[in-house]
mmCIF file of C-alpha atoms in Angstrom:
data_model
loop_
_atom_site.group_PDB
_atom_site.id
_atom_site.type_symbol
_atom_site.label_atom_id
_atom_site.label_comp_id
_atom_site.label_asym_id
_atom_site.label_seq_id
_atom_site.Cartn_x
_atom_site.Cartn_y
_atom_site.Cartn_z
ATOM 1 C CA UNK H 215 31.605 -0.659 26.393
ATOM 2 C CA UNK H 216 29.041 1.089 24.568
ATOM 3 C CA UNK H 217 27.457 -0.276 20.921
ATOM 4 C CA UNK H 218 30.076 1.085 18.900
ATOM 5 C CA UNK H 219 32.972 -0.680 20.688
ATOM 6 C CA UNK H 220 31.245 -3.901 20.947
ATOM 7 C CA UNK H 221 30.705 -3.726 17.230
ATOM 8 C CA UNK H 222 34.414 -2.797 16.830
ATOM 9 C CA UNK H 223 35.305 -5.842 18.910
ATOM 10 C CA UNK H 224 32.963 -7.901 16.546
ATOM 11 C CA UNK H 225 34.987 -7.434 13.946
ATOM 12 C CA UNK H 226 37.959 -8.722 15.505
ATOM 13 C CA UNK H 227 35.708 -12.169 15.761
ATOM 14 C CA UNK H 228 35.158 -11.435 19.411
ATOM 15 C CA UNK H 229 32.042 -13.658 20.451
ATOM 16 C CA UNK H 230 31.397 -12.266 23.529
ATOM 17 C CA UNK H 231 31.338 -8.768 22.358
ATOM 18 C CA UNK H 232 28.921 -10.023 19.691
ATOM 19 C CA UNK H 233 27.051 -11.749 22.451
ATOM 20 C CA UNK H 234 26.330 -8.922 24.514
ATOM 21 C CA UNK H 235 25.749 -6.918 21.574
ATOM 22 C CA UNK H 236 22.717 -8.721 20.503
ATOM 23 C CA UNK H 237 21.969 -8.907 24.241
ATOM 24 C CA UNK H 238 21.439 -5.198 24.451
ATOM 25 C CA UNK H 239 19.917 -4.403 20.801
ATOM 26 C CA UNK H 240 17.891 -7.479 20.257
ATOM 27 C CA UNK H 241 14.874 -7.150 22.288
ATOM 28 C CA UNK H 242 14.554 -3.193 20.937
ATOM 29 C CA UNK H 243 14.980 -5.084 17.512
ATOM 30 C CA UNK H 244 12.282 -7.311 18.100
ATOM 31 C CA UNK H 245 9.875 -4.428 19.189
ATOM 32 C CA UNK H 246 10.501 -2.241 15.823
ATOM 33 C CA UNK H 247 10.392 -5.001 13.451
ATOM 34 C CA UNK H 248 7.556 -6.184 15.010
ATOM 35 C CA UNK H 249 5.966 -2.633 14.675
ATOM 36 C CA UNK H 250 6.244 -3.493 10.607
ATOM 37 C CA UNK H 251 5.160 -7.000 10.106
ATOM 38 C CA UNK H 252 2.889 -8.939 12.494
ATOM 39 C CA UNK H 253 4.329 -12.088 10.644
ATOM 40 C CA UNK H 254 6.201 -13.715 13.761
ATOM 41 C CA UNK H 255 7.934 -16.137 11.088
ATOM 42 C CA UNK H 256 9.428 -12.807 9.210
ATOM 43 C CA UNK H 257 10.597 -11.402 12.114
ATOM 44 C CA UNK H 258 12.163 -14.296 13.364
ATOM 45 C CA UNK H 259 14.486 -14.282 9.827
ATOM 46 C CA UNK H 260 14.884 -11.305 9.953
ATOM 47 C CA UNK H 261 16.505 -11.158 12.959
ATOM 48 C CA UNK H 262 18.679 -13.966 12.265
ATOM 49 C CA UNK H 263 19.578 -11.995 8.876
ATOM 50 C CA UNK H 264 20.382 -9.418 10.373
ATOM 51 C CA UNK H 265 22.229 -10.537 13.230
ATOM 52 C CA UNK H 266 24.366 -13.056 10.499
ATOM 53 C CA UNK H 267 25.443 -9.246 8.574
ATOM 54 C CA UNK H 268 26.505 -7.607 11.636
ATOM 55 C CA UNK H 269 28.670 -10.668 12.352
ATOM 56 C CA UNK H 270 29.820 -10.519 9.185
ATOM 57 C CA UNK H 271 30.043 -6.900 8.011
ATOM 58 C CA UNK H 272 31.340 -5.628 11.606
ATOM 59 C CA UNK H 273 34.566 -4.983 9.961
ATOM 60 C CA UNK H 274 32.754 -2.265 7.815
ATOM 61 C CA UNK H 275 31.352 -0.254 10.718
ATOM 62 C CA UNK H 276 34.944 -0.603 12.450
ATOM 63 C CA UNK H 277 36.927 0.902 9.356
ATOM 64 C CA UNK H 278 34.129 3.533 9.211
ATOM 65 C CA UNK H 279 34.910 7.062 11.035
ATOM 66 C CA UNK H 280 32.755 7.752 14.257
ATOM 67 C CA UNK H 281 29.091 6.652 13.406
ATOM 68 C CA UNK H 282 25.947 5.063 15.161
ATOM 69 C CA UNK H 283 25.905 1.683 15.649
ATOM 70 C CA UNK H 284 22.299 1.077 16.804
ATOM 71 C CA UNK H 285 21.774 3.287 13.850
ATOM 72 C CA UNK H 286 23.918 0.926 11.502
ATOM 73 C CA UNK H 287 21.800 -2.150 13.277
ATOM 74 C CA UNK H 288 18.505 -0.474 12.534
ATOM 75 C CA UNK H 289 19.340 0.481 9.112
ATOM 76 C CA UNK H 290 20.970 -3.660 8.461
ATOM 77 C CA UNK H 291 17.222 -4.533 9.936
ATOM 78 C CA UNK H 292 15.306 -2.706 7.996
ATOM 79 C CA UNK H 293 16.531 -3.623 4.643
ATOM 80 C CA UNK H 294 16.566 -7.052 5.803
ATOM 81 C CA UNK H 295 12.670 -6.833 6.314
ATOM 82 C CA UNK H 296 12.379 -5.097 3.199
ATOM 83 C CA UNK H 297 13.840 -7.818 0.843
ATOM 84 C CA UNK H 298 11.695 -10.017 3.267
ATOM 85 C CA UNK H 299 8.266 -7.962 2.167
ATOM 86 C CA UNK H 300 9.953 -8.403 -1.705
ATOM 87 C CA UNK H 301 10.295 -12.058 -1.131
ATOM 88 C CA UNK H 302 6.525 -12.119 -0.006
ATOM 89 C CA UNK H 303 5.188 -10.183 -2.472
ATOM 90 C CA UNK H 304 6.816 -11.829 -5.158
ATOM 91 C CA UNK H 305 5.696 -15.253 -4.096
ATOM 92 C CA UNK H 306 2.346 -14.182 -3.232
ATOM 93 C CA UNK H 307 -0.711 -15.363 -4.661
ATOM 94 C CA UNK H 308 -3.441 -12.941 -5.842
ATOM 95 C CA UNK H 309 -6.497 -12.799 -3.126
ATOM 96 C CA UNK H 310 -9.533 -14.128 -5.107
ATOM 97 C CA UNK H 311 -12.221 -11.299 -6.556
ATOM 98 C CA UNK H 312 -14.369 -9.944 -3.324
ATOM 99 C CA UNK H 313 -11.825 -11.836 -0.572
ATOM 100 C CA UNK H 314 -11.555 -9.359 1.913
ATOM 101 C CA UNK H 315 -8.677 -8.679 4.017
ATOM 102 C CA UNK H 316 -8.111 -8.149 7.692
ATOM 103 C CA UNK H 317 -6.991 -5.127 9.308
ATOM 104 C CA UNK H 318 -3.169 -5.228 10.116
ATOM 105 C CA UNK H 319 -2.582 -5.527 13.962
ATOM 106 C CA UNK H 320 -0.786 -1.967 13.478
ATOM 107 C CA UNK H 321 -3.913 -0.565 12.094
ATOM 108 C CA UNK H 322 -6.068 -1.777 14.787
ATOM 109 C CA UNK H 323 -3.362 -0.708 17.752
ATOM 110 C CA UNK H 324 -3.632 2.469 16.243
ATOM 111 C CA UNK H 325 -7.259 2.593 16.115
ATOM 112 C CA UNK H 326 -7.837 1.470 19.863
ATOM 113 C CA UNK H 327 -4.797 4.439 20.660
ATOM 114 C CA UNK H 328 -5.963 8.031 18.969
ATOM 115 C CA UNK H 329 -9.488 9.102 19.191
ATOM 116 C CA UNK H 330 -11.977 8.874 16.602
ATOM 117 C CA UNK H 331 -11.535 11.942 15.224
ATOM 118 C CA UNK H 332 -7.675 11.497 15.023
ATOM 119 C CA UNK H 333 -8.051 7.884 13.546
ATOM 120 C CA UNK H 334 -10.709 8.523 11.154
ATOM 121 C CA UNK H 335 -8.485 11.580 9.696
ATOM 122 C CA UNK H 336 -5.360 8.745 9.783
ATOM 123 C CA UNK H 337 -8.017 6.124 7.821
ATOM 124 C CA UNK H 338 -8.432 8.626 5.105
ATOM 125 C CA UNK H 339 -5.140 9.370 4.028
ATOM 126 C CA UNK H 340 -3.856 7.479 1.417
ATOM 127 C CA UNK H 341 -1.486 4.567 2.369
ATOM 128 C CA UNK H 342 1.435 5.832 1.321
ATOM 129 C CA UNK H 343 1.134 9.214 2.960
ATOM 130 C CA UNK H 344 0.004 7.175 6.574
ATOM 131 C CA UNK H 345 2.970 4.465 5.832
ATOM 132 C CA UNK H 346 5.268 7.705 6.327
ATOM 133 C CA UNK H 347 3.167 8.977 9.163
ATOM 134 C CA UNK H 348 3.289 6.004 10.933
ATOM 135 C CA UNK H 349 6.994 5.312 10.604
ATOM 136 C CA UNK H 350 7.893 8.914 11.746
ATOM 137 C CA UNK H 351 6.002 9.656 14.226
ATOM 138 C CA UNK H 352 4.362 6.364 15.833
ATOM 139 C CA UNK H 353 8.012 4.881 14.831
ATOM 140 C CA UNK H 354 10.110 7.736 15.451
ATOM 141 C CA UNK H 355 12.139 6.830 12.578
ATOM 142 C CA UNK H 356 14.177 9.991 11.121
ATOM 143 C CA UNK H 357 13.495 10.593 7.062
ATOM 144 C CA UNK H 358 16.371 8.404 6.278
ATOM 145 C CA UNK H 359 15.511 5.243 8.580
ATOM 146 C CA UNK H 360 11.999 5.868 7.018
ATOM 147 C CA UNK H 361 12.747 5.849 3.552
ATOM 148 C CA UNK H 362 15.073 2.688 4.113
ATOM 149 C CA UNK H 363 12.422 0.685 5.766
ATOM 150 C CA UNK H 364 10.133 2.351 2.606
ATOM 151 C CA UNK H 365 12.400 1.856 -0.015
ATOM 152 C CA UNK H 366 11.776 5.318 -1.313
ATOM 153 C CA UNK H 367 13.700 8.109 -1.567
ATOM 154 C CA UNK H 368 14.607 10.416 1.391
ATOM 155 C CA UNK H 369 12.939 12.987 -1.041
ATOM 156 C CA UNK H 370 9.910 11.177 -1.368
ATOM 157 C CA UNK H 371 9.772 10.565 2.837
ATOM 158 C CA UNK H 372 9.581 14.434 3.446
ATOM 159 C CA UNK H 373 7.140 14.909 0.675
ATOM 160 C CA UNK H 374 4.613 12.820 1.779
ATOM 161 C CA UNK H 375 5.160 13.792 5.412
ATOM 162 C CA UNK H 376 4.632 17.270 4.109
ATOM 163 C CA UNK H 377 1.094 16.322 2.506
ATOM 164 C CA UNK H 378 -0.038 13.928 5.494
ATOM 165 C CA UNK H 379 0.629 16.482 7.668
ATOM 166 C CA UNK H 380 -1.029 19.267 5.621
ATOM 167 C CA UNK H 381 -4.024 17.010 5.443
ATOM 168 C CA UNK H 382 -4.224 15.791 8.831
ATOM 169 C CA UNK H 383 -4.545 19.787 9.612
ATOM 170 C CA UNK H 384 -7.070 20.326 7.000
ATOM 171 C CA UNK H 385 -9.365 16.925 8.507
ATOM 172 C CA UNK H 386 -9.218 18.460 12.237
ATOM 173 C CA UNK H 387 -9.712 21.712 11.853
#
């Protein structure tokens, strides 16, 4: 059986389909959301979140036409990690004046990957624009999975792809 069919059999409450659905798709999971958050405790909900929908929104993918199911995973994930980073930020508390922060584990895996050239131009884009960069083309997320996981607008995605790329060109050349 291939994803789609084991989340079709989900829906009919079929735990062993659900078993060896988050069998095959978990440790992928793991890897992706772990690309996004280096908080092990985050991804840990989140994959029980997520998990906990599919269970109970299989029915939903099974009524749909046709469709991708690791897509319809991925896409369940990443707005569970969202509302996750909303949580977070919400109950945050402001760093003191002159705390500095840490690099993110992604930042410095991506610093120890592209040359210096490549990862100083990637330092000096603006966040947003290297957020999208990242998620695209580190990721491979398509515009839609990235403007999920971003909570922006698909719009917004190619935009700033647009400019990152357009000044990634203009730093290298």
């Amino acid at each position: 059986m291939d994803e789609a069919q084991l989340v079709r059999a989900v829906a009919k409450g079929d735990r062993r389909a659900f078993e060896e659905l988050y069998r095959r798709t978990s440790p992928w999971m793991l890897t992706r959301l772990r690309r996004r958050c280096a908080d092990d405790q985050i991804v840990a909900e989140v994959m029980q979140e997520t998990y906990l929908a599919v269970w109970r929104a299989a029915g939903a993918f099974a009524e749909a036409a046709g469709g991708n199911a690791v897509g319809w995973l991925w896409t369940i994930a990443a707005r569970r990690l969202i509302d996750a980073f909303r949580r977070r930020a919400h109950h945050a508390q402001p760093l003191p004046v002159g705390a500095g922060t840490a690099p993110a584990a992604e930042e410095e895996a991506l610093a120890a990957t592209v040359g210096d050239e490549v990862g100083d131009a990637l330092g000096a884009l603006a966040p947003e624009l290297r957020q999208v960069l990242q998620a695209m083309v580190l990721d491979g997320l398509s515009v839609r999975e990235t403007a999920v996981l971003l909570a922006i607008p698909e719009g917004t995605v190619k935009t700033r792809a647009r400019r990152a790329r357009i000044a990634m060109r203009e730093a290298l050349s």
